[in-house]
C-alpha positions as semicolon CSV with decimal commas, in nm:
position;residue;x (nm);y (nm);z (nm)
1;X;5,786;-4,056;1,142
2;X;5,601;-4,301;0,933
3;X;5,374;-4,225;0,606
4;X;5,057;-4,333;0,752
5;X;5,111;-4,112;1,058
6;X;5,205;-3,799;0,815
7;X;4,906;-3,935;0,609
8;X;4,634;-3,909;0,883
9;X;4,781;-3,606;1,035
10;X;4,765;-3,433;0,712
11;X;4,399;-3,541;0,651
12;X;4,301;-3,428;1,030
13;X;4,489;-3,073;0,933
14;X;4,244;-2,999;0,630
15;X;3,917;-3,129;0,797
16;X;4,018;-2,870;1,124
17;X;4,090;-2,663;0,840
18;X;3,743;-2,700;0,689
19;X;3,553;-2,697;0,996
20;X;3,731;-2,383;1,047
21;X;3,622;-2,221;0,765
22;X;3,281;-2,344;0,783
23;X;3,204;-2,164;1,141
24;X;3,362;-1,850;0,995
25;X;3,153;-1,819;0,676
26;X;2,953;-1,561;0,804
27;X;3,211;-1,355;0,945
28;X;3,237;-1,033;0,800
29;X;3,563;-1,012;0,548
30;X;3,694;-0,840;0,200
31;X;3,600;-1,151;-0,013
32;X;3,218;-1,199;0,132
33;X;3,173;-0,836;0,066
34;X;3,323;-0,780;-0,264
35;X;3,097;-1,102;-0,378
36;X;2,812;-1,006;-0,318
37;X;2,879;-0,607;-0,414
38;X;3,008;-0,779;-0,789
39;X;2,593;-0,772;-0,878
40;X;2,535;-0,466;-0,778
41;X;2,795;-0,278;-0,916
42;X;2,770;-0,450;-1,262
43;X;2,503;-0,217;-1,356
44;X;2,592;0,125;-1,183
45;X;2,673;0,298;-1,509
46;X;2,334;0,208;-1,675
47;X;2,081;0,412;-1,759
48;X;1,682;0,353;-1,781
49;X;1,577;0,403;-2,180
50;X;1,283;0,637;-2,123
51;X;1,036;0,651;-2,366
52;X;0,731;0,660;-2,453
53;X;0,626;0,237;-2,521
54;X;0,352;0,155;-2,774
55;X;0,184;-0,181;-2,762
56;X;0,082;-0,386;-3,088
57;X;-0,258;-0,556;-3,058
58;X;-0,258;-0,873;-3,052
59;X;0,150;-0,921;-2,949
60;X;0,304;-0,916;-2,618
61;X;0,570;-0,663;-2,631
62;X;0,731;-0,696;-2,246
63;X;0,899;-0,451;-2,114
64;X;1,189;-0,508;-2,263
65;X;1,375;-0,515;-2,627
66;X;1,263;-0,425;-2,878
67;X;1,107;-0,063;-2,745
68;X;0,856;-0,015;-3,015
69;X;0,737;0,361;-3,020
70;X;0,595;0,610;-3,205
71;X;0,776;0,870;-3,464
72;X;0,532;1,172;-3,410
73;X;0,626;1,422;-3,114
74;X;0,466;1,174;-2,818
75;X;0,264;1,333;-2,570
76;X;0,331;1,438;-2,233
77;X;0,471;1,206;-2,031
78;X;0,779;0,916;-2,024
79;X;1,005;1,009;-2,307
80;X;0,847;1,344;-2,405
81;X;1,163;1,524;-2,464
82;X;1,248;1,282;-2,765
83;X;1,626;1,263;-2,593
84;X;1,629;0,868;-2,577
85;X;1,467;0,825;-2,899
86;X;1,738;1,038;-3,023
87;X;2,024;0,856;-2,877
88;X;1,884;0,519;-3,017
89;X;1,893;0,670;-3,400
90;X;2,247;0,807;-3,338
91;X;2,308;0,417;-3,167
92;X;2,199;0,306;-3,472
93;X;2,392;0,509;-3,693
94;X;2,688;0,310;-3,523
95;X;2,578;-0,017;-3,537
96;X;2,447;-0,059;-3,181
97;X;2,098;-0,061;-3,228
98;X;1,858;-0,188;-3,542
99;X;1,574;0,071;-3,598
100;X;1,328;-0,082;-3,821
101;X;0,971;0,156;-3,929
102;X;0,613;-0,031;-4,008
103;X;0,263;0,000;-3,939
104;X;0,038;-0,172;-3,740
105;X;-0,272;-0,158;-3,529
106;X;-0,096;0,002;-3,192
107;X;-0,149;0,244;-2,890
108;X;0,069;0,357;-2,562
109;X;0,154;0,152;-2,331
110;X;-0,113;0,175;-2,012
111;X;-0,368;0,329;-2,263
112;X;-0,775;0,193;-2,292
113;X;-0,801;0,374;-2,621
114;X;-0,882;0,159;-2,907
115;X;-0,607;0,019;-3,132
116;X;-0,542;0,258;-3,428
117;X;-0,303;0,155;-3,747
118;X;0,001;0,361;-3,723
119;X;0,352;0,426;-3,815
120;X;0,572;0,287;-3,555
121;X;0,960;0,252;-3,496
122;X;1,110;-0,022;-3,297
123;X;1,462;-0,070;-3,142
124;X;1,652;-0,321;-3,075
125;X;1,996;-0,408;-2,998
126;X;2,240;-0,565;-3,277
127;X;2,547;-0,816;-3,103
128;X;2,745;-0,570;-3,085
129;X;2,526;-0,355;-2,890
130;X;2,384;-0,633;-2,660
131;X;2,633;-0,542;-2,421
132;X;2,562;-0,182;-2,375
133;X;2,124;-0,236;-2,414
134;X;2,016;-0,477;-2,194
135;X;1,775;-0,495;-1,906
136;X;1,846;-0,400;-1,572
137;X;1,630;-0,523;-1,245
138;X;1,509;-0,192;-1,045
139;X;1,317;-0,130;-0,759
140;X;0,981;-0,048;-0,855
141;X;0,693;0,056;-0,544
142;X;0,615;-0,273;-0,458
143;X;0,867;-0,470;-0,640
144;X;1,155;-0,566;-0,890
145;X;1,135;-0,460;-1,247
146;X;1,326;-0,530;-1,555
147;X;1,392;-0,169;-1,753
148;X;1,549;-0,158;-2,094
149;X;1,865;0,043;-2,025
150;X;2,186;0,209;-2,171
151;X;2,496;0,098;-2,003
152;X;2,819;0,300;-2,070
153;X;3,036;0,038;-1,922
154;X;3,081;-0,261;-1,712
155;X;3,136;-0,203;-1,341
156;X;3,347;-0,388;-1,142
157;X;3,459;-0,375;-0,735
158;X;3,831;-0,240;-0,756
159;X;3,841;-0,267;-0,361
160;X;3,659;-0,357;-0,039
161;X;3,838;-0,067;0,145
162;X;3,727;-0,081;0,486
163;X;3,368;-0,190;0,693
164;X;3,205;-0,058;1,055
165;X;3,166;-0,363;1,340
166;X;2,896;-0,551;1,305
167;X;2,577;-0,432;1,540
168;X;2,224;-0,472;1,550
169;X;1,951;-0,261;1,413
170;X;1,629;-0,265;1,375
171;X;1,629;-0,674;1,379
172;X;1,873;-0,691;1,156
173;X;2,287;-0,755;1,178
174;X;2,434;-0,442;1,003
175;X;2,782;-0,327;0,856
176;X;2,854;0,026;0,690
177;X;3,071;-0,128;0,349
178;X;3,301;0,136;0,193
179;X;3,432;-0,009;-0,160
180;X;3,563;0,148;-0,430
181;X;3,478;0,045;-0,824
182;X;3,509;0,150;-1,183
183;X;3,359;0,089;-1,527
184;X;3,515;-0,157;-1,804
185;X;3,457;-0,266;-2,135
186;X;3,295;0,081;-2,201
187;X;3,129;0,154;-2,515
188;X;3,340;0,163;-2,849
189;X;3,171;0,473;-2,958
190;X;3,271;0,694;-2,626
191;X;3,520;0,961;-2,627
192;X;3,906;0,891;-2,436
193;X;3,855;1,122;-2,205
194;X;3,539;1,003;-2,089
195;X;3,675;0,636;-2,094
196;X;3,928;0,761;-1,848
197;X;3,734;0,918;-1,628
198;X;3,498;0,557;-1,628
199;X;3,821;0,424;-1,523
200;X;3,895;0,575;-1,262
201;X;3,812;0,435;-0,919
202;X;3,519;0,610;-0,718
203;X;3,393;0,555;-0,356
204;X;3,077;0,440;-0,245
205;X;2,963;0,328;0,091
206;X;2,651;0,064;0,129
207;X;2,511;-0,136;0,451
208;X;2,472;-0,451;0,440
209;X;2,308;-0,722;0,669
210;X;2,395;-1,096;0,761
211;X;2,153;-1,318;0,620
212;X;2,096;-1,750;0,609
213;X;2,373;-1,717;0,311
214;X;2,589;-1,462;0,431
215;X;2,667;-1,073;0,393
216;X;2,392;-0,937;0,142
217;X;2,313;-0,489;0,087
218;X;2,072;-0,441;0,277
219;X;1,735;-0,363;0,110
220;X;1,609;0,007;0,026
């Protein structure tokens, strides 16, 4: 058998190979799923920060880091149990968090009251604690939102363990996705036990549908 003949039959194999794969791409299968599940998984273990937000006049503060609030006992509403304020000073007493006090000319977040000079506290996370404060995207009523959040680890898809036949529902092509998925990388400062038990593989199920670019969840 000659070289050019093993040559050009070679090159025919991977473009029947490629054409292959090309018509398949939106066939349901382990790899598609655990792709697009890597994003959502990432942040199951966070946590929204919820407190009550002060904004400085004449600064745009975001929604994000630094949460600058106030030290007196906050009203009622977001944060009024003084729980997440307290977790950020004992993240700070690790190294996780800078908490820096000042006064300026503030008032809550989503208040009309005039601007009063106060003392305020504001948080935000040091290198080491970028990892574990960051913002997360959640659904809001009518839309996405970035929330500052606590994140006790890193989750990851251990498995795509098994998904329903494809039908169609409601205009849409739909698979039931059972997976299974743990936390890494937790937080230095949490207990062995409880980095264990992050560990350990858990079971979710989610649908998803087939879009333009492939298998995506389905949105809530």
């Amino acid at each position: 058998m000659s070289r050019s003949f093993m040559s050009a039959a070679v090159l025919l194999f991977a473009t029947a190979t490629g054409l292959s794969g090309c018509g398949n791409s939106k066939a349901p299968s382990k790899e598609a799923f655990a792709a697009a599940l890597g994003p959502v998984v990432r942040d199951v273990f966070c946590h929204p920060i919820d407190v009550m937000r002060y904004d400085i006049e004449g600064e745009s503060g975001g929604s994000g880091f630094p949460i600058v609030t106030s030290p007196r006992a906050p009203m009622a509403g977001p944060g009024s149990d003084g729980k997440a304020v307290a977790m950020l000073d004992g993240l700070a007493n690790v190294g996780l968090v800078t908490r820096t006090t000042f006064e300026k000319s503030a008032r809550w977040s989503g208040s009309t009251n005039a601007f009063v000079r106060q003392p305020l506290i504001s948080y935000a996370p040091t290198p080491k604690g970028a990892p574990y404060l960051h913002t997360v995207e959640r659904k809001a009523t009518n839309a996405m939102v970035s929330v500052p959040s606590f994140c006790l680890a890193k989750g990851e898809v251990v498995d795509v363990v098994r998904w329903t036949e494809p039908t169609d529902f409601a205009g849409h092509r739909v698979s039931q996705v059972t997976y299974t998925y743990h936390g890494v990388d937790p937080i230095p400062v949490m207990p062995p036990a409880e980095q264990a038990r992050i560990a350990e593989p858990k079971e979710s199920t989610m649908p998803f549908e087939l879009r333009s670019d492939g298998w995506r969840p389905l949105a809530r």
